[in-house]
Amino acid sequence: MMTIITTQMPLLLLLLLSLTTFHKCMSINDHKLVRCNEKDKETLSIFKKGINDSYGELSTWSTENDCCAWKGVTCDNITNRVTKLDLQSLPGEINMCILELEFLSYLDLSFNEFDVISFTTIQHNITHASNLFYLDLSFNDLQMDNLEWLSPLSSLKYLNLTGIDLHKVTNWLQAVNTLPSLLELQLSYCKLNNFIINPSIQYSNLSSLLSLDLSYNNITSQLPNWFFNLTKDLTELMLQENNIHGEIPSSLLNLQNLRYLDLSVNQLRGSLPDGISQLPNIQHLGLYSNMLSGSNIPSTLENLSSLNYLSIGRNNFSGEISENTFSKLSNLNCLELASSNFVFQFNLDWVPPFQLSYLFLSNTNQGPNFPSWIYTQKSLQYLNLSSSGISLVDKNNFSSLIERISYYLDLSNNFLTGDISNLTLKGDTLYLSNNSYTGGLPNISPNALKVDFSYNSFSGSIPHSWKNSKDLQSINLWNNKLSGEVLEHVSDWTQLWILNLGENEFSGTIPIKMSQYLEVLILRANQFEGTIPTQLFNQSSLFHLDLAHNKLSGSMPECIYNLTQMITSIIDSFPRTTIELFIKGQDYPSNIQSERRTFDLSSNSLSGEVSLELFRLVQIQSLNLSHNNFNGTIPKEIGGMEHMESLDLSNNKFCGEIPQTMSLLNFLDYLNLSYNNFDGQIPIGTQLQSFNASSYIGNPKLCGDPLNNCTTEEENPQNATASPENEDDDSIRESVFLGMGVGFAAGFWGICGSLFLIRKWRHACFRFVDGVGDKLYVTLMVKLNSFHRN
């Protein structure tokens, strides 16, 4: 009998396996045959009507398909009812009739483009007990006036409204208090203003809350004591990036289960509560950038043995940081003490009990020696020691350290020297600016994104290995001693946003092929020559162009300037850096945010007329064409450049009159038109007359205020131009004088002519003259004889 059972066992096992496989196949077929509930289908169809599906994202939502097969819809295999809806990348309206789905337990509409939300009949239509436990509407362009629609959702455990404008909602706390099952609440970026509480309401329903995120709001109140009594089981509390002021309440210590606390970037004052070191489970402590003070922090930290994240920099803490502070912090993974007043006292042979991935000690007094304990950190991915007074390093250990950092390295603004050309830096963000490095540039990894090696003494050409870094977004090599041509490199950097090669000795021609994303191009003070390529004016993203102080020649390209960023005001989300600007006649750099629109071709050998297209770039704020050989006139279109703040056309051969439209440049703060061939009157207007004579000198034929070399008539054009009445008077006066002259001449020659032609008249005239002469003679002789007798 035992033998028979044994021999039949394989057969039985095969039969069981076949039955299992058949059951699974039947289950799969059943799933394929799931038919959507008609009521659910109708609700989904109403929801779809509010969606603008111009891209066909919901093409499967048709009557020909079963709604359980629609994109983003999940149904229960047994009940055929919709239980889950998960949709992204859709614009339009959220019709919250979707909550009428009786068996819906999971609703994720995050990361869409919904800008309207409708709650018209929701309160009346939800007559069933809601099964919804997960609701995510985050990152939509929505605004809500109240949260009362949440009250029927009694099963809700996860609620995420991140990014929704709730600034009109004053009772958000009361609204979420109606959700007794809530475990996680995310309300970051919601423009919440204050903690507002109604004393008559009991908030016991929030006792199950484990995670609360109110970060990145505009909460301007203090932290009330009652806030930390809402729930004793809270494990995560995020309040960073608000305007919370006052002191940290001692009631914070009630949260004994707290693992994650972030109060960074607020306006908190005073000291930390004395018992904070007794929070046994705290792992993440973020207090960065407040106004907290006290010298007991180092001793407080000693007992937080669970800490893996500590960020307390940019406060007013003091005291001595030593190896004793970290003796029990074996789990520490991130340490941030930037811009702090701590005194660092570490033994040279100290080996920490932790291995950090993130270390931020910028603006601390670490130097002159590089902290030796950092060499022991083999897992560092982010290191920031900028502005820390470091000048001396252990060459081998230092080289090994910075070569293995894989993400972020910032050693800028120190006193580091030496030749690092033989190193290959693996980080994607590399900041070594404002040091004294010499020799060639180091190699960088193919993953590099941002490189700033400015203000050093690097020499030689750009390493060939840089061609492989095709994802580079920002390169700043300003003020070094670099040379060679850059053409072969630039064409490979197809993702580049910022290229700053200024103040070097680069040569060759300006590259024709550049990244289509290029926003900032600075080639100032090099040896570039040749003409400006036409393709450069096709860079639609370019808004800062500086080619000054080179050897460029030829004329401005005659083409359509497709510099969209200089024509229209476009706000770009790309993170900005500070760049060197030469504006308003100043010959030194000013660190100004790079959103400023600048066009600088000064100090080259460019000639010809300036293209009219240039004066149609109406968003330009600084235009400098000085010290070239440009000629021609300034077109009247310059008056449309209404954002202009700095204009320098000096030392060229511009001629003609200054257009009257320039008086419309109301923001003009610096103007230099000197040493050209302008003539005529300086246009009258408050703006142009506000500059002194130095803005106009060197134009001999130019006159008007503020110049003093105009004639009276030129200075008073109204007087120089006669009125019609004066013109008539002058004509009459001229006619009278002309008539008198003609009459005198005619009478004189008429009498003389008659005497000459008529003898009788001539004899009579002579007799008359002789008679008069005789009479005068007799009279004179009688008078003389009478005088002698007397």
PDB file of N, CA and C in Angstrom, residues 606-662:
ATOM      1  N   LEU A 606      35.035  96.890 -35.642  1.00  0.00           N
ATOM      2  CA  LEU A 606      33.836  96.723 -36.443  1.00  0.00           C
ATOM      3  C   LEU A 606      33.514  98.020 -37.173  1.00  0.00           C
ATOM      4  N   SER A 607      32.913  97.907 -38.333  1.00  0.00           N
ATOM      5  CA  SER A 607      32.659  99.091 -39.149  1.00  0.00           C
ATOM      6  C   SER A 607      31.310  98.962 -39.844  1.00  0.00           C
ATOM      7  N   GLY A 608      30.999  99.990 -40.672  1.00  0.00           N
ATOM      8  CA  GLY A 608      29.745  99.992 -41.402  1.00  0.00           C
ATOM      9  C   GLY A 608      28.597 100.510 -40.560  1.00  0.00           C
ATOM     10  N   GLU A 609      27.419 100.470 -41.131  1.00  0.00           N
ATOM     11  CA  GLU A 609      26.236 100.925 -40.418  1.00  0.00           C
ATOM     12  C   GLU A 609      25.728  99.820 -39.504  1.00  0.00           C
ATOM     13  N   VAL A 610      25.137 100.239 -38.401  1.00  0.00           N
ATOM     14  CA  VAL A 610      24.565  99.284 -37.457  1.00  0.00           C
ATOM     15  C   VAL A 610      23.207  98.835 -37.982  1.00  0.00           C
ATOM     16  N   SER A 611      22.991  97.538 -37.991  1.00  0.00           N
ATOM     17  CA  SER A 611      21.748  97.000 -38.519  1.00  0.00           C
ATOM     18  C   SER A 611      20.545  97.528 -37.755  1.00  0.00           C
ATOM     19  N   LEU A 612      19.496  97.849 -38.493  1.00  0.00           N
ATOM     20  CA  LEU A 612      18.263  98.325 -37.879  1.00  0.00           C
ATOM     21  C   LEU A 612      17.680  97.280 -36.937  1.00  0.00           C
ATOM     22  N   GLU A 613      17.974  96.005 -37.207  1.00  0.00           N
ATOM     23  CA  GLU A 613      17.451  94.925 -36.373  1.00  0.00           C
ATOM     24  C   GLU A 613      17.907  95.059 -34.922  1.00  0.00           C
ATOM     25  N   LEU A 614      19.105  95.598 -34.722  1.00  0.00           N
ATOM     26  CA  LEU A 614      19.609  95.754 -33.360  1.00  0.00           C
ATOM     27  C   LEU A 614      18.695  96.639 -32.532  1.00  0.00           C
ATOM     28  N   PHE A 615      18.172  97.698 -33.132  1.00  0.00           N
ATOM     29  CA  PHE A 615      17.357  98.651 -32.392  1.00  0.00           C
ATOM     30  C   PHE A 615      15.920  98.164 -32.209  1.00  0.00           C
ATOM     31  N   ARG A 616      15.646  96.945 -32.670  1.00  0.00           N
ATOM     32  CA  ARG A 616      14.343  96.332 -32.439  1.00  0.00           C
ATOM     33  C   ARG A 616      14.395  95.328 -31.294  1.00  0.00           C
ATOM     34  N   LEU A 617      15.561  95.210 -30.674  1.00  0.00           N
ATOM     35  CA  LEU A 617      15.703  94.346 -29.483  1.00  0.00           C
ATOM     36  C   LEU A 617      15.301  95.171 -28.266  1.00  0.00           C
ATOM     37  N   VAL A 618      14.006  95.320 -28.081  1.00  0.00           N
ATOM     38  CA  VAL A 618      13.472  96.350 -27.174  1.00  0.00           C
ATOM     39  C   VAL A 618      13.652  96.028 -25.694  1.00  0.00           C
ATOM     40  N   GLN A 619      14.083  94.794 -25.365  1.00  0.00           N
ATOM     41  CA  GLN A 619      14.273  94.445 -23.955  1.00  0.00           C
ATOM     42  C   GLN A 619      15.698  94.721 -23.461  1.00  0.00           C
ATOM     43  N   ILE A 620      16.588  95.157 -24.356  1.00  0.00           N
ATOM     44  CA  ILE A 620      17.979  95.405 -23.947  1.00  0.00           C
ATOM     45  C   ILE A 620      18.027  96.504 -22.891  1.00  0.00           C
ATOM     46  N   GLN A 621      18.815  96.266 -21.851  1.00  0.00           N
ATOM     47  CA  GLN A 621      18.999  97.255 -20.784  1.00  0.00           C
ATOM     48  C   GLN A 621      20.359  97.942 -20.872  1.00  0.00           C
ATOM     49  N   SER A 622      21.331  97.275 -21.481  1.00  0.00           N
ATOM     50  CA  SER A 622      22.660  97.871 -21.624  1.00  0.00           C
ATOM     51  C   SER A 622      23.171  97.592 -23.030  1.00  0.00           C
ATOM     52  N   LEU A 623      23.456  98.683 -23.790  1.00  0.00           N
ATOM     53  CA  LEU A 623      23.959  98.565 -25.161  1.00  0.00           C
ATOM     54  C   LEU A 623      25.260  99.352 -25.271  1.00  0.00           C
ATOM     55  N   ASN A 624      26.338  98.668 -25.667  1.00  0.00           N
ATOM     56  CA  ASN A 624      27.650  99.315 -25.783  1.00  0.00           C
ATOM     57  C   ASN A 624      28.283  98.949 -27.120  1.00  0.00           C
ATOM     58  N   LEU A 625      28.408  99.955 -28.005  1.00  0.00           N
ATOM     59  CA  LEU A 625      29.060  99.783 -29.301  1.00  0.00           C
ATOM     60  C   LEU A 625      30.292 100.675 -29.410  1.00  0.00           C
ATOM     61  N   SER A 626      30.758 101.204 -28.309  1.00  0.00           N
ATOM     62  CA  SER A 626      31.816 102.221 -28.312  1.00  0.00           C
ATOM     63  C   SER A 626      33.142 101.679 -28.832  1.00  0.00           C
ATOM     64  N   HIS A 627      34.027 102.628 -29.245  1.00  0.00           N
ATOM     65  CA  HIS A 627      35.382 102.315 -29.684  1.00  0.00           C
ATOM     66  C   HIS A 627      35.394 101.306 -30.832  1.00  0.00           C
ATOM     67  N   ASN A 628      34.623 101.627 -31.867  1.00  0.00           N
ATOM     68  CA  ASN A 628      34.640 100.902 -33.121  1.00  0.00           C
ATOM     69  C   ASN A 628      34.697 101.917 -34.252  1.00  0.00           C
ATOM     70  N   ASN A 629      34.341 101.504 -35.474  1.00  0.00           N
ATOM     71  CA  ASN A 629      34.319 102.409 -36.624  1.00  0.00           C
ATOM     72  C   ASN A 629      32.934 102.436 -37.265  1.00  0.00           C
ATOM     73  N   PHE A 630      31.916 102.292 -36.442  1.00  0.00           N
ATOM     74  CA  PHE A 630      30.560 102.321 -36.968  1.00  0.00           C
ATOM     75  C   PHE A 630      30.246 103.711 -37.524  1.00  0.00           C
ATOM     76  N   ASN A 631      29.457 103.752 -38.596  1.00  0.00           N
ATOM     77  CA  ASN A 631      29.023 105.026 -39.149  1.00  0.00           C
ATOM     78  C   ASN A 631      27.516 104.989 -39.406  1.00  0.00           C
ATOM     79  N   GLY A 632      27.038 106.031 -40.087  1.00  0.00           N
ATOM     80  CA  GLY A 632      25.609 106.108 -40.332  1.00  0.00           C
ATOM     81  C   GLY A 632      24.888 106.832 -39.207  1.00  0.00           C
ATOM     82  N   THR A 633      23.592 106.863 -39.311  1.00  0.00           N
ATOM     83  CA  THR A 633      22.769 107.588 -38.341  1.00  0.00           C
ATOM     84  C   THR A 633      22.125 106.626 -37.351  1.00  0.00           C
ATOM     85  N   ILE A 634      21.665 107.206 -36.249  1.00  0.00           N
ATOM     86  CA  ILE A 634      20.893 106.417 -35.276  1.00  0.00           C
ATOM     87  C   ILE A 634      19.434 106.445 -35.720  1.00  0.00           C
ATOM     88  N   PRO A 635      18.822 105.290 -35.961  1.00  0.00           N
ATOM     89  CA  PRO A 635      17.435 105.297 -36.417  1.00  0.00           C
ATOM     90  C   PRO A 635      16.471 105.700 -35.297  1.00  0.00           C
ATOM     91  N   LYS A 636      15.333 106.207 -35.698  1.00  0.00           N
ATOM     92  CA  LYS A 636      14.331 106.635 -34.717  1.00  0.00           C
ATOM     93  C   LYS A 636      13.795 105.463 -33.902  1.00  0.00           C
ATOM     94  N   GLU A 637      13.975 104.224 -34.407  1.00  0.00           N
ATOM     95  CA  GLU A 637      13.483 103.041 -33.692  1.00  0.00           C
ATOM     96  C   GLU A 637      14.122 102.878 -32.318  1.00  0.00           C
ATOM     97  N   ILE A 638      15.211 103.588 -32.052  1.00  0.00           N
ATOM     98  CA  ILE A 638      15.866 103.475 -30.748  1.00  0.00           C
ATOM     99  C   ILE A 638      14.928 103.897 -29.627  1.00  0.00           C
ATOM    100  N   GLY A 639      13.943 104.736 -29.952  1.00  0.00           N
ATOM    101  CA  GLY A 639      12.990 105.171 -28.937  1.00  0.00           C
ATOM    102  C   GLY A 639      12.122 104.051 -28.406  1.00  0.00           C
ATOM    103  N   GLY A 640      12.056 102.932 -29.115  1.00  0.00           N
ATOM    104  CA  GLY A 640      11.275 101.792 -28.644  1.00  0.00           C
ATOM    105  C   GLY A 640      11.990 100.933 -27.635  1.00  0.00           C
ATOM    106  N   MET A 641      13.283 101.195 -27.410  1.00  0.00           N
ATOM    107  CA  MET A 641      14.056 100.409 -26.438  1.00  0.00           C
ATOM    108  C   MET A 641      13.851 101.005 -25.045  1.00  0.00           C
ATOM    109  N   GLU A 642      12.622 100.890 -24.587  1.00  0.00           N
ATOM    110  CA  GLU A 642      12.182 101.630 -23.406  1.00  0.00           C
ATOM    111  C   GLU A 642      12.788 101.137 -22.101  1.00  0.00           C
ATOM    112  N   HIS A 643      13.431  99.968 -22.119  1.00  0.00           N
ATOM    113  CA  HIS A 643      14.060  99.444 -20.893  1.00  0.00           C
ATOM    114  C   HIS A 643      15.534  99.830 -20.789  1.00  0.00           C
ATOM    115  N   MET A 644      16.028 100.579 -21.748  1.00  0.00           N
ATOM    116  CA  MET A 644      17.446 100.928 -21.788  1.00  0.00           C
ATOM    117  C   MET A 644      17.866 101.732 -20.559  1.00  0.00           C
ATOM    118  N   GLU A 645      18.926 101.277 -19.909  1.00  0.00           N
ATOM    119  CA  GLU A 645      19.481 101.973 -18.750  1.00  0.00           C
ATOM    120  C   GLU A 645      20.888 102.506 -19.024  1.00  0.00           C
ATOM    121  N   SER A 646      21.607 101.859 -19.924  1.00  0.00           N
ATOM    122  CA  SER A 646      22.981 102.264 -20.221  1.00  0.00           C
ATOM    123  C   SER A 646      23.199 102.194 -21.725  1.00  0.00           C
ATOM    124  N   LEU A 647      23.610 103.328 -22.334  1.00  0.00           N
ATOM    125  CA  LEU A 647      23.831 103.403 -23.779  1.00  0.00           C
ATOM    126  C   LEU A 647      25.166 104.092 -24.050  1.00  0.00           C
ATOM    127  N   ASP A 648      26.074 103.389 -24.730  1.00  0.00           N
ATOM    128  CA  ASP A 648      27.396 103.937 -25.036  1.00  0.00           C
ATOM    129  C   ASP A 648      27.689 103.710 -26.518  1.00  0.00           C
ATOM    130  N   LEU A 649      27.681 104.811 -27.298  1.00  0.00           N
ATOM    131  CA  LEU A 649      28.013 104.783 -28.721  1.00  0.00           C
ATOM    132  C   LEU A 649      29.251 105.620 -29.008  1.00  0.00           C
ATOM    133  N   SER A 650      30.008 105.937 -27.988  1.00  0.00           N
ATOM    134  CA  SER A 650      31.136 106.874 -28.116  1.00  0.00           C
ATOM    135  C   SER A 650      32.252 106.320 -28.989  1.00  0.00           C
ATOM    136  N   ASN A 651      33.085 107.246 -29.484  1.00  0.00           N
ATOM    137  CA  ASN A 651      34.284 106.915 -30.258  1.00  0.00           C
ATOM    138  C   ASN A 651      33.955 106.038 -31.468  1.00  0.00           C
ATOM    139  N   ASN A 652      33.031 106.514 -32.275  1.00  0.00           N
ATOM    140  CA  ASN A 652      32.702 105.919 -33.560  1.00  0.00           C
ATOM    141  C   ASN A 652      32.639 107.028 -34.601  1.00  0.00           C
ATOM    142  N   LYS A 653      31.947 106.772 -35.697  1.00  0.00           N
ATOM    143  CA  LYS A 653      31.793 107.766 -36.761  1.00  0.00           C
ATOM    144  C   LYS A 653      30.320 107.985 -37.079  1.00  0.00           C
ATOM    145  N   PHE A 654      29.483 107.861 -36.054  1.00  0.00           N
ATOM    146  CA  PHE A 654      28.061 108.110 -36.254  1.00  0.00           C
ATOM    147  C   PHE A 654      27.869 109.575 -36.656  1.00  0.00           C
ATOM    148  N   CYS A 655      26.868 109.823 -37.474  1.00  0.00           N
ATOM    149  CA  CYS A 655      26.631 111.185 -37.949  1.00  0.00           C
ATOM    150  C   CYS A 655      25.134 111.475 -37.944  1.00  0.00           C
ATOM    151  N   GLY A 656      24.804 112.681 -38.422  1.00  0.00           N
ATOM    152  CA  GLY A 656      23.412 113.083 -38.477  1.00  0.00           C
ATOM    153  C   GLY A 656      22.913 113.582 -37.134  1.00  0.00           C
ATOM    154  N   GLU A 657      21.640 113.817 -37.072  1.00  0.00           N
ATOM    155  CA  GLU A 657      21.040 114.336 -35.854  1.00  0.00           C
ATOM    156  C   GLU A 657      20.710 113.208 -34.881  1.00  0.00           C
ATOM    157  N   ILE A 658      20.747 113.553 -33.603  1.00  0.00           N
ATOM    158  CA  ILE A 658      20.292 112.616 -32.576  1.00  0.00           C
ATOM    159  C   ILE A 658      18.767 112.555 -32.665  1.00  0.00           C
ATOM    160  N   PRO A 659      18.180 111.372 -32.873  1.00  0.00           N
ATOM    161  CA  PRO A 659      16.726 111.309 -33.071  1.00  0.00           C
ATOM    162  C   PRO A 659      15.952 111.789 -31.850  1.00  0.00           C
ATOM    163  N   GLN A 660      14.867 112.491 -32.118  1.00  0.00           N
ATOM    164  CA  GLN A 660      14.020 113.018 -31.047  1.00  0.00           C
ATOM    165  C   GLN A 660      13.469 111.900 -30.164  1.00  0.00           C
ATOM    166  N   THR A 661      13.316 110.694 -30.734  1.00  0.00           N
ATOM    167  CA  THR A 661      12.725 109.584 -29.981  1.00  0.00           C
ATOM    168  C   THR A 661      13.578 109.152 -28.802  1.00  0.00           C
ATOM    169  N   MET A 662      14.871 109.536 -28.784  1.00  0.00           N
ATOM    170  CA  MET A 662      15.714 109.153 -27.651  1.00  0.00           C
ATOM    171  C   MET A 662      15.249 109.782 -26.351  1.00  0.00           C
TER     172      MET A 662
END
